[in-house]
Coordinates of C-alpha atoms in Angstrom, one line a residue:
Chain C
X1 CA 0.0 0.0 0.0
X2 CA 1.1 3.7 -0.3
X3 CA 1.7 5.5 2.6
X4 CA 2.7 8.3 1.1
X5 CA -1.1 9.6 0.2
X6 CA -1.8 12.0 -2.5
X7 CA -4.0 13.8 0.5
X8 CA -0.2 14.6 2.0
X9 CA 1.1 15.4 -1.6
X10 CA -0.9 18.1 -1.9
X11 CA -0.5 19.3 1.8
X12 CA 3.4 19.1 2.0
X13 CA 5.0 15.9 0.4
X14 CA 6.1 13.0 2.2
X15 CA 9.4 14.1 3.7
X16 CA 7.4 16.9 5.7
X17 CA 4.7 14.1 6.6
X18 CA 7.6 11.9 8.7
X19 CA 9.6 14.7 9.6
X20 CA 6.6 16.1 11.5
X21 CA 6.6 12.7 13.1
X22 CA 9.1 14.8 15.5
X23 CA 11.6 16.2 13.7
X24 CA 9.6 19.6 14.0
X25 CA 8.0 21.1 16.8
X26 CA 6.1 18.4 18.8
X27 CA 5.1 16.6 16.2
X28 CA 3.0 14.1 17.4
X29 CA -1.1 14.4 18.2
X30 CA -2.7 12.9 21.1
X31 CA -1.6 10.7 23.8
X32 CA -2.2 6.9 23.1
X33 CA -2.8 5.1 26.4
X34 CA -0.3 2.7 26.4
X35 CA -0.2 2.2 30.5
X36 CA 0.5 -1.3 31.7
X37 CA 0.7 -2.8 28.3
X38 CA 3.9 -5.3 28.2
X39 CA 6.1 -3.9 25.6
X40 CA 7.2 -6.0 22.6
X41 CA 11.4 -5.5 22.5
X42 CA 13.1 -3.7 20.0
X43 CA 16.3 -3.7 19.4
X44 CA 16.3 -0.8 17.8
X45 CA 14.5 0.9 21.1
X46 CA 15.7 -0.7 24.2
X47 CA 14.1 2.5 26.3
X48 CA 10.5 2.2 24.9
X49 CA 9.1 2.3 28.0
X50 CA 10.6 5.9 28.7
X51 CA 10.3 6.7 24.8
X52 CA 6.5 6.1 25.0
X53 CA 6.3 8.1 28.1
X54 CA 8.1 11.2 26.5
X55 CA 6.1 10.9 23.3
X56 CA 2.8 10.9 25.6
X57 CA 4.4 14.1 27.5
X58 CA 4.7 16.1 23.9
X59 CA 1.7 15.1 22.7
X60 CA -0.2 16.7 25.4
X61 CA 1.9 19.8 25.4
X62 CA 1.1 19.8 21.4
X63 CA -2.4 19.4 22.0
X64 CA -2.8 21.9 24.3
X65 CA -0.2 24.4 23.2
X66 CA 1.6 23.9 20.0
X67 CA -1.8 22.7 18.0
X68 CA -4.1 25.9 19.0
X69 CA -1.6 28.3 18.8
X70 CA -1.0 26.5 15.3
X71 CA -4.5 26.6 14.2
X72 CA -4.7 30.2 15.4
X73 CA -1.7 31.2 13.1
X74 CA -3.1 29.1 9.8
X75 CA -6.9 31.4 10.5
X76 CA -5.0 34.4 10.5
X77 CA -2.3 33.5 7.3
X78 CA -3.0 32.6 3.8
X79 CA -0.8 29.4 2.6
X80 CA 1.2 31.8 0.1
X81 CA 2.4 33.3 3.2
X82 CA 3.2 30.3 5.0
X83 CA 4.6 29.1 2.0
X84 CA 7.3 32.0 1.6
X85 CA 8.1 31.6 5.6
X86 CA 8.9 27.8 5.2
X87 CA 10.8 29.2 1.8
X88 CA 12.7 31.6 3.7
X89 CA 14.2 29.3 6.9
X90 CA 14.6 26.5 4.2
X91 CA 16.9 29.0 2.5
X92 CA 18.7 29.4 5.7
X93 CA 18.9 25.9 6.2
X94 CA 20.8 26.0 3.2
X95 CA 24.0 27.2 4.8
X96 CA 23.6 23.8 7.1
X97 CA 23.1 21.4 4.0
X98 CA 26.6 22.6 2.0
X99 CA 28.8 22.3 4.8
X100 CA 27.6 19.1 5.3
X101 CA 27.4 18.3 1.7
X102 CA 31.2 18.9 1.5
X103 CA 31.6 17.0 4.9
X104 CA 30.6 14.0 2.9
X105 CA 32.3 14.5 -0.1
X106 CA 30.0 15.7 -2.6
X107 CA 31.6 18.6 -3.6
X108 CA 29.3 18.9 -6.5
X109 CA 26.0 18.7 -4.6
X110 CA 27.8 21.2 -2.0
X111 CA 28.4 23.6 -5.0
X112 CA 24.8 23.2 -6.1
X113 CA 23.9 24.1 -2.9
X114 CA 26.0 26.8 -2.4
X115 CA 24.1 28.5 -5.8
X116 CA 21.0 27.7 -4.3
X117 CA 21.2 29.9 -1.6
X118 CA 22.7 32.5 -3.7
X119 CA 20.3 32.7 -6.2
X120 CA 16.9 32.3 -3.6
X121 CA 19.0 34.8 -1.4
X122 CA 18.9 37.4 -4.3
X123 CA 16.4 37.1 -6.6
X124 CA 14.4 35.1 -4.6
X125 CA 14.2 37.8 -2.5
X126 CA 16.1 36.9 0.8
X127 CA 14.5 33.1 0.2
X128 CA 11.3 33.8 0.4
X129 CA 10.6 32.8 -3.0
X130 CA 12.3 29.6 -4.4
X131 CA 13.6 30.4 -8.0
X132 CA 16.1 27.8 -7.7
X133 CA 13.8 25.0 -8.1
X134 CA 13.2 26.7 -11.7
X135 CA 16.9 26.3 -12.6
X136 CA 16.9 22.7 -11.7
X137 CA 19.3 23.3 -8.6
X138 CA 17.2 21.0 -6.3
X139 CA 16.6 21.1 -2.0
X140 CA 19.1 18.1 -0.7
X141 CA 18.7 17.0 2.4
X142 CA 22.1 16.7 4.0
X143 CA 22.1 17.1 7.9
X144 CA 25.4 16.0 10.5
X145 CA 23.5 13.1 11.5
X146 CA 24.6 11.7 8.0
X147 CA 27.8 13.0 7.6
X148 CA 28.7 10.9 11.2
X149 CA 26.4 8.4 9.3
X150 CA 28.8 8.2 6.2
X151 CA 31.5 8.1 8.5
X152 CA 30.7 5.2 10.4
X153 CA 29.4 5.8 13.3
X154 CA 26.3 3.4 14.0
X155 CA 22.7 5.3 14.7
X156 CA 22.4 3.6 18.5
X157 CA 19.0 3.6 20.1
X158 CA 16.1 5.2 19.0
X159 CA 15.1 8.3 21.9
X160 CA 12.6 10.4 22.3
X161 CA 13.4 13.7 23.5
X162 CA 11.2 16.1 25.1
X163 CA 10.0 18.8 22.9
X164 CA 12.4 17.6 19.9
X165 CA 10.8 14.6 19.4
X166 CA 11.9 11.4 17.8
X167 CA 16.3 10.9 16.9
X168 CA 18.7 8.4 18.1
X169 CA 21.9 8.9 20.0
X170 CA 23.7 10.1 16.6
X171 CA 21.3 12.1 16.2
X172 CA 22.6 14.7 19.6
X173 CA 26.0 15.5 18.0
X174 CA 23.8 16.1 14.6
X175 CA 21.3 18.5 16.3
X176 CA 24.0 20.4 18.3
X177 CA 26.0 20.8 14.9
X178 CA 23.0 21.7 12.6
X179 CA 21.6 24.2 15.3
X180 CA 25.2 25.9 15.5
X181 CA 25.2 25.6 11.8
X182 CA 21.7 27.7 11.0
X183 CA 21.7 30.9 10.7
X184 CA 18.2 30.9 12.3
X185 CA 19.7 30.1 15.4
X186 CA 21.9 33.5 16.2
X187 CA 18.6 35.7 15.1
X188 CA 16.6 35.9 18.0
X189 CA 14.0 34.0 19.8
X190 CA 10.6 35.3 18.1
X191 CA 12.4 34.4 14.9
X192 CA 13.0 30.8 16.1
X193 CA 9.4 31.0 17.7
X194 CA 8.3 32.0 13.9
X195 CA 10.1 29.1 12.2
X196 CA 8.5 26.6 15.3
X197 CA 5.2 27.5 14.6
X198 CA 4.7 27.8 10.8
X199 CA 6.4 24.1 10.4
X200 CA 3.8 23.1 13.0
X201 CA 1.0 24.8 11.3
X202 CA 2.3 23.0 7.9
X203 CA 2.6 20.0 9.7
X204 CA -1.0 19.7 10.1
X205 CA -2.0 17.7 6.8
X206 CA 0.6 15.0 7.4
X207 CA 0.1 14.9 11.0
X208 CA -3.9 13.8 10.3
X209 CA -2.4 11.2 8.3
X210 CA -0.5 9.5 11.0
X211 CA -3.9 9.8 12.8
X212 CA -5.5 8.0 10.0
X213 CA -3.4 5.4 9.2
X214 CA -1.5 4.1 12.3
X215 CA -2.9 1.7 14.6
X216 CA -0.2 2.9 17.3
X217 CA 1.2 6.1 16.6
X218 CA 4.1 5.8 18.6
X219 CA 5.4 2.6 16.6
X220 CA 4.2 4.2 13.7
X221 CA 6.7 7.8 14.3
X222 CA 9.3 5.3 15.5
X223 CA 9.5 3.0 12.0
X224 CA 8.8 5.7 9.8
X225 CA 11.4 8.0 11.2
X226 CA 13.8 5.5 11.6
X227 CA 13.8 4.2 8.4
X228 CA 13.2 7.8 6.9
X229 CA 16.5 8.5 8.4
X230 CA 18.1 5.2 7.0
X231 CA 17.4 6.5 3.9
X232 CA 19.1 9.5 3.8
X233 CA 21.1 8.7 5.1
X234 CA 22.5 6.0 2.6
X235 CA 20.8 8.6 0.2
X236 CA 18.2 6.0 -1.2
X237 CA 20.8 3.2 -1.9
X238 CA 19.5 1.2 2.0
X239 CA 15.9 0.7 1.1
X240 CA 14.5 -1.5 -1.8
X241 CA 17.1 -4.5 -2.0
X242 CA 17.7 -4.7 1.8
X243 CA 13.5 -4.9 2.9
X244 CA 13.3 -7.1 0.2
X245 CA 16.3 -9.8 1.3
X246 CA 14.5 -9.1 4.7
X247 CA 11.4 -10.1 3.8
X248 CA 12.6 -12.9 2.1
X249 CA 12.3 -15.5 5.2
X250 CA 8.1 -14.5 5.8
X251 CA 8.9 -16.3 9.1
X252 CA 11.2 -14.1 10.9
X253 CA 9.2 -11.3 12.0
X254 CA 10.7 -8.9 14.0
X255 CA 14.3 -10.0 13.8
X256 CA 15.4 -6.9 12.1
X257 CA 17.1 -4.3 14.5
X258 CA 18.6 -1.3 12.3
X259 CA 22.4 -1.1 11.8
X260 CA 24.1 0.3 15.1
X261 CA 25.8 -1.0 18.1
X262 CA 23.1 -1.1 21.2
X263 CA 26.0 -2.1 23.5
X264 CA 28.2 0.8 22.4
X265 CA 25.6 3.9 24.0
X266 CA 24.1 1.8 26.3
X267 CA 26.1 4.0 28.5
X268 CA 25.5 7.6 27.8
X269 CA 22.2 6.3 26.9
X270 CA 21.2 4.7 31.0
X271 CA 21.9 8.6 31.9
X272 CA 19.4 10.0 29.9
X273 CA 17.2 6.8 30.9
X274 CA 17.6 8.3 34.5
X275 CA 17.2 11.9 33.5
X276 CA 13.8 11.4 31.7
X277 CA 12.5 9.3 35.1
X278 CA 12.6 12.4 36.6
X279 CA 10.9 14.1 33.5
X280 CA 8.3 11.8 33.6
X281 CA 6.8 13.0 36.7
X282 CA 6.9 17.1 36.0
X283 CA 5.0 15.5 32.5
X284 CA 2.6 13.9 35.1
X285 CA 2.0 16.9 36.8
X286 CA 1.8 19.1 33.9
X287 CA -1.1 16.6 32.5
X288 CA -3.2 16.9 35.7
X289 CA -2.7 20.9 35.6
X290 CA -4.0 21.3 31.9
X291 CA -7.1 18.9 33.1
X292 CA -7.9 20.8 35.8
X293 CA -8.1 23.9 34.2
X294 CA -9.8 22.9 31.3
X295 CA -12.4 21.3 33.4
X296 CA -12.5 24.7 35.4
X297 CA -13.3 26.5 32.3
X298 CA -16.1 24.0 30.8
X299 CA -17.6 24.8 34.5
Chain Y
X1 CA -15.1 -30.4 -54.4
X2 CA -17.1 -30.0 -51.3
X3 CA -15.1 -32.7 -49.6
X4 CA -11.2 -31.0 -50.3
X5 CA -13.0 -28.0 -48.9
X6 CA -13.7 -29.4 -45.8
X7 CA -10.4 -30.7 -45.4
X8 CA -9.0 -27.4 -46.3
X9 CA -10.9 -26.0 -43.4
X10 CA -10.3 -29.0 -41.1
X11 CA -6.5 -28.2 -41.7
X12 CA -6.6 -24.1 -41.1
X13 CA -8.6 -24.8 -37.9
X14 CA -6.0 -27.5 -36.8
X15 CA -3.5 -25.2 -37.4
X16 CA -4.8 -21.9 -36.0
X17 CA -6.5 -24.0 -32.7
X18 CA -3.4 -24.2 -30.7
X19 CA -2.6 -20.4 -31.5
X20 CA -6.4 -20.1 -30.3
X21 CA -6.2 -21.5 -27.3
X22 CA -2.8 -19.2 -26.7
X23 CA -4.8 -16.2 -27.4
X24 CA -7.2 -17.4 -25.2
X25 CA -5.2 -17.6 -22.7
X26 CA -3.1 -13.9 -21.9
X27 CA 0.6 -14.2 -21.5
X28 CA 1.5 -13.3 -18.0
X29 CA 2.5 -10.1 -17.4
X30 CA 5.9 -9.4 -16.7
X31 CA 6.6 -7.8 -13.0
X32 CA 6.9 -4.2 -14.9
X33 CA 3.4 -4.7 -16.6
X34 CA 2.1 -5.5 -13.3
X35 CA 3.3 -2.1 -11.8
X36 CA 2.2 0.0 -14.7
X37 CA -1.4 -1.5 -14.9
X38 CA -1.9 -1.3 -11.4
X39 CA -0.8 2.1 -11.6
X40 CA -2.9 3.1 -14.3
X41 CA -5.9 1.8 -12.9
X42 CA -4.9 3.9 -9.9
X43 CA -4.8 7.1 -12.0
X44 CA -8.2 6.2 -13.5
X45 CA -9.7 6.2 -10.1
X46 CA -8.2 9.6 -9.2
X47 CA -9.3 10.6 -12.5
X48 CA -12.8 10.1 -12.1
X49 CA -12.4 10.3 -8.4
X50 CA -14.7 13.4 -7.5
X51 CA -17.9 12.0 -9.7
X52 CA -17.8 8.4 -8.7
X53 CA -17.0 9.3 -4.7
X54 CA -15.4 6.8 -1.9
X55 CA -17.9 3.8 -3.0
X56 CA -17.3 4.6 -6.9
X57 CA -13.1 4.2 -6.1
X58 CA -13.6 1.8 -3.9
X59 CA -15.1 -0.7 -6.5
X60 CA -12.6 0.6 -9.2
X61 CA -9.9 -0.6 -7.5
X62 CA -10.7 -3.9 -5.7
X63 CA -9.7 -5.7 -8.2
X64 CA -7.2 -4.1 -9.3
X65 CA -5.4 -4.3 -5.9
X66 CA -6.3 -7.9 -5.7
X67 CA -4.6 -9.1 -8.5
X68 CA -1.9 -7.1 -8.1
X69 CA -0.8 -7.6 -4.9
X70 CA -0.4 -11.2 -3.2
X71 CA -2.0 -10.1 0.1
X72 CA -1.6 -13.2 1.5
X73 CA 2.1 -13.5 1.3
X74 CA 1.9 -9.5 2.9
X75 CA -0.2 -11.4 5.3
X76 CA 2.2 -13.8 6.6
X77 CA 5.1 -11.4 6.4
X78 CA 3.0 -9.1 8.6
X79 CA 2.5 -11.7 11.2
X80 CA 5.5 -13.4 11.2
X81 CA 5.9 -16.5 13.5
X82 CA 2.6 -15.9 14.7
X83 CA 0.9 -16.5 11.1
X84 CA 0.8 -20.5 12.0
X85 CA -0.7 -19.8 15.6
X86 CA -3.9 -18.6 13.8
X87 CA -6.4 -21.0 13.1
X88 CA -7.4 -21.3 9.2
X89 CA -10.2 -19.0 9.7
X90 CA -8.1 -16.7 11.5
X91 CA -5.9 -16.5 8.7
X92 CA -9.1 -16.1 6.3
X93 CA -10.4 -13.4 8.1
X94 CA -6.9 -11.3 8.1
X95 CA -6.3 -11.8 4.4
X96 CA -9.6 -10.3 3.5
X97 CA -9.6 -7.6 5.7
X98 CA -5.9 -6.7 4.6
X99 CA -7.7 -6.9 1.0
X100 CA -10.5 -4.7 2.0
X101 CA -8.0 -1.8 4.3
X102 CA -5.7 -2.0 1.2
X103 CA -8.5 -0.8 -0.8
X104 CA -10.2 1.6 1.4
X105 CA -6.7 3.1 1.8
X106 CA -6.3 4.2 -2.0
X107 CA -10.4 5.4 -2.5
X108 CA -9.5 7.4 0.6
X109 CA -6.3 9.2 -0.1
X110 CA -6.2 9.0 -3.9
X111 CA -9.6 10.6 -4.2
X112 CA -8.6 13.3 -7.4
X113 CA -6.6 14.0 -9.7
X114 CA -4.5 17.1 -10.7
X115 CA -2.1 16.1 -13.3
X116 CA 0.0 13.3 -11.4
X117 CA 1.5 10.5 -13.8
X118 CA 4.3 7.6 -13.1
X119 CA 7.5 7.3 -14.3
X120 CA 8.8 4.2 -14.7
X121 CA 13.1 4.5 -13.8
X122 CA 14.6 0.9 -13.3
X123 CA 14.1 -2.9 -12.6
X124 CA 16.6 -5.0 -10.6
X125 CA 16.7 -8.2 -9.8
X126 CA 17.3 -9.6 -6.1
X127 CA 19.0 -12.4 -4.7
X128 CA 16.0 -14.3 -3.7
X129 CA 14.4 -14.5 -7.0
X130 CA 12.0 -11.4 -6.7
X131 CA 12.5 -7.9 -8.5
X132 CA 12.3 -4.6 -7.5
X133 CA 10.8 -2.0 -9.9
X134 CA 11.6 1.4 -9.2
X135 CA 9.4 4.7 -10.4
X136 CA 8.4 8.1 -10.2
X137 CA 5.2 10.1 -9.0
X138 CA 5.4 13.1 -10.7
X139 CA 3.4 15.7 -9.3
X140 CA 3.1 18.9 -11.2
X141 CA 4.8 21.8 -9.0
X142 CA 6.0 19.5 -6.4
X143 CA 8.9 17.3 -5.7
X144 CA 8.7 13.8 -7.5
X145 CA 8.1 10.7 -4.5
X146 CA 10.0 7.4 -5.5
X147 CA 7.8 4.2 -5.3
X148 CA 9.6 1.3 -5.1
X149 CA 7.3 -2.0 -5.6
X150 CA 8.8 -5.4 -4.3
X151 CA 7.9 -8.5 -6.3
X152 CA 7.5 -12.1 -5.9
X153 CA 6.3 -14.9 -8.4
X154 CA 3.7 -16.8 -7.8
X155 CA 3.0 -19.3 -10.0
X156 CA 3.5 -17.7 -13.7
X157 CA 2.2 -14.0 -12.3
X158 CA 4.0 -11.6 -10.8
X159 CA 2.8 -10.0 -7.3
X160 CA 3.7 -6.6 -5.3
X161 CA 4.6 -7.5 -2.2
X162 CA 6.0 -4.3 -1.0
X163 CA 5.6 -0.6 -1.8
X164 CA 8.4 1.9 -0.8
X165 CA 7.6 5.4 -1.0
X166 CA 11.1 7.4 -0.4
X167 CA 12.2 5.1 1.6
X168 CA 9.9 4.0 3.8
X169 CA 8.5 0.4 3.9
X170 CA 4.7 0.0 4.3
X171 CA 5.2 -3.7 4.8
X172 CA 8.2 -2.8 7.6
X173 CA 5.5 -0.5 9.3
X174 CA 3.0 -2.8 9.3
X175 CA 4.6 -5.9 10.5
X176 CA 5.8 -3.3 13.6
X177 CA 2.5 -2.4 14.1
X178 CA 0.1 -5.1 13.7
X179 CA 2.7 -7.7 15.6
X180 CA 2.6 -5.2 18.4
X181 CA -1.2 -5.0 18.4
X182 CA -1.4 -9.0 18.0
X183 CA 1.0 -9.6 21.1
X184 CA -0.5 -7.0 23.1
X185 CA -3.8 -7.4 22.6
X186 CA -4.5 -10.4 20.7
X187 CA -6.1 -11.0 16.9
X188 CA -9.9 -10.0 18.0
X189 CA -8.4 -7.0 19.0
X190 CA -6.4 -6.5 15.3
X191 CA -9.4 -7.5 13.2
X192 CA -11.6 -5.0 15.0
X193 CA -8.8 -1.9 15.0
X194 CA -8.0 -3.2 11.2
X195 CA -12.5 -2.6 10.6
X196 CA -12.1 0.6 12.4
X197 CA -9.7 2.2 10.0
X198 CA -11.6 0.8 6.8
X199 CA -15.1 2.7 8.7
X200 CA -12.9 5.3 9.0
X201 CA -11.6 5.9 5.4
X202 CA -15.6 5.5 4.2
X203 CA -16.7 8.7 6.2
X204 CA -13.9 10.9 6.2

């Protein structure tokens, strides 16, 4: 079956519909009750328990924050608009995607790139408009979590992190890089808060989809965005030949874990284990806050 | 005079009855032809998706998908080890409500059509005697999304097992889903989630 539904097409193509699994601002909808259900083991997610409960945590802060404040913003802006904002930070992003482009040595791609953001930055009218795209100098996705990727190192556990959403242990070192890589990031706050809000608002097309079609939408974010990662990782080359010597033996479900050493972050990854514990209760608390007062105000 | 006549037409129809019954009989499709006619009938559907509504796609494709996809190998990928836990019925049940989700997936989120076509790129062959034929959604104004469709013989035809849209694995998902659901919660539990979604996709 496709999962990639001409519904999303239309609303913001595939890549945005599993990046908003988490990638973006809180991307995931409302909290699945997944409370004293026995866990099936990953190996690609030895912390599910604490994933789950992280996942839970942002969905009700998206719920109750990220998702009205969202729906607000789209009422108020025409898609043309919010299409130029996203065209505009994408730009930015640009900057991110050539240093990493030449980090993997693709010097070509990294030139590409590098008239890409020349040409949106001028005549595209600081980015907000994507001329490029007419001069067939195409948006590559090139991030540090597949330059370290390309270098070797394995992906490790699959975490959720509060607020971030969905990466694995990689994928720290890649966020702290790309963040210090962005020129979005040494702007200011309420242009951060800007670039937060209209992904989230764009999001909303792909993140009714996940509502639609999974039957447990934190297994559903966790597969997608792993293997969405995979394959950028091995820019395409991972998916098609390896599923299918996979699915070769119909009688090993489950076997597959994804390429990474589990043993070598078990370490740095028991201290986050422990950190999130004590997240897990403020999440708690914050949960039976929001309930009161929305109960006060139905009164 | 009558008589050589006869013969003559004895022998032409002697001749041209094996060729007959080979026309008769369609040459099976290679694994390419079985991507492109799905996809075509796919197209169709979005085509005259807005007159003929959900129930209009719906039928439109049920066959389609049926004979193009060998849902009960997807089946008993999906399920794994516990495919021979299930009792024949069980396994009945699954298959045609995989058939019938599959289905009420495409009528509900290829419902119109503005333009889209699909590009055929590559085939390659695997290891494990299957193919993999690679192509193109081309939407007008938007970046193209590769579909990668995973076949297996059976028999003489060729059958998608798999579809791979940039990368990501429906059959991978599902198997991570629907095992969890099955272990969790047992297969009354699947069926009747599985029925929900198909409701779901009708009304929406």
């Amino acid at each position: 079956m496709h999962r990639t539904y001409k519904k999303n097409f239309t609303d913001g193509r595939l890549l945005l519909a599993i990046a908003l699994a988490g990638l973006v601002f809180l991307g995931e909808c409302a909290a699945e009750n997944v409370k004293n259900q026995p866990i099936a083991r990953s190996k690609a997610d030895p912390y599910e328990r604490v994933n789950r409960k992280i996942f839970q945590f942002n969905d009700t802060v998206d719920e109750y924050l990220a998702e009205p404040i969202a729906n607000a913003y789209k009422a108020i802006t025409p898609q043309f608009v919010r299409t130029g904002i996203f065209n505009f930070y994408n730009n930015l992003e640009t900057a991110n995607t050539i240093v990493n482009a030449f980090l993997q040595g693709k010097p070509r791609q990294g030139l590409d790139n590098t008239g890409r953001l020349l040409v949106n930055s001028t005549l595209g009218l600081a980015g907000f408009v994507d001329v490029a795209k007419y001069l067939n100098l195409e948006h590559n996705d090139e991030d540090f979590d597949q330059t370290l990727a390309l270098w070797g190192l394995p992906s490790g556990p699959y975490l959720v992190l509060p607020f971030l959403g969905p990466t694995t242990v990689r994928g720290i070192p890649g966020i702290l890089f790309d963040t210090a890589a962005n020129p979005t990031s040494y702007v200011g706050i309420p242009v951060q808060l800007l670039y937060l809000l209209n992904a989230r608002a764009n999001a909303q097309g792909a993140l009714q989809f996940i509502d639609e079609a999974a039957l447990d939408r934190y297994l559903f974010t966790r597969e997608s965005f792993l293997q969405w990662r995979q394959n950028l990782a091995s820019d395409g080359q991972f998916a098609s030949l390896d599923y299918f010597e996979e699915f070769a033996e119909a009688d090993t479900a489950n076997a597959a874990g994804f390429p990474g050493s589990v043993e070598t972050f078990n370490t740095a990854s028991n201290a986050f284990t422990g950190a999130t514990a004590a997240f897990d209760k403020t999440a708690l608390h914050f949960r039976t806050v929001l309930a009161k007062l929305s109960g006060s105000q139905k009164q | 005079m009558r008589t050589k006549y006869r013969q003559i037409i004895a022998l032409v129809l002697a001749a041209l009855f094996p060729a007959l019954l080979l026309a008769a009989e369609p040459e099976a499709k290679t694994a390419r032809q079985v991507v492109e006619v799905f996809q075509g009938h796919l197209l169709e559907a979005m085509k005259s998706g807005k007159r003929i509504g959900y129930a209009g796609r719906y039928e439109k494709l049920f066959n389609p998908v049926a004979q193009s996809h060998d849902l009960e190998k997807i089946a008993r990928i999906i399920v794994g080890r516990e495919w021979e836990k299930l009792t024949k019925d069980q396994q009945h049940t699954f298959v045609d409500v995989l058939i019938r989700l599959s289905v009420s997936s495409y009528a509900h989120n290829f419902r119109d059509y503005n333009g889209e076509s699909f590009v055929f790129e590559s085939l390659e062959e695997t290891g494990k005697g299957g193919v993999v034929v690679r192509s193109l959604f081309k939407i007008p104004n938007d970046k193209d999304v590769k579909f990668d469709y995973m076949l297996k013989q059976n028999g003489d035809t060729w059958r998608i097992i798999n579809i791979i849209a940039n990368g990501v694995s429906d059959l991978a998902l599902r198997r991570t889903e629907y095992t969890s659901v099955l272990q969790r919660e047992g297969f009354d539990a699947l069926i009747k989630r599985l029925n929900e979604k198909i409701d779901n996709h009708s009304k929406m």
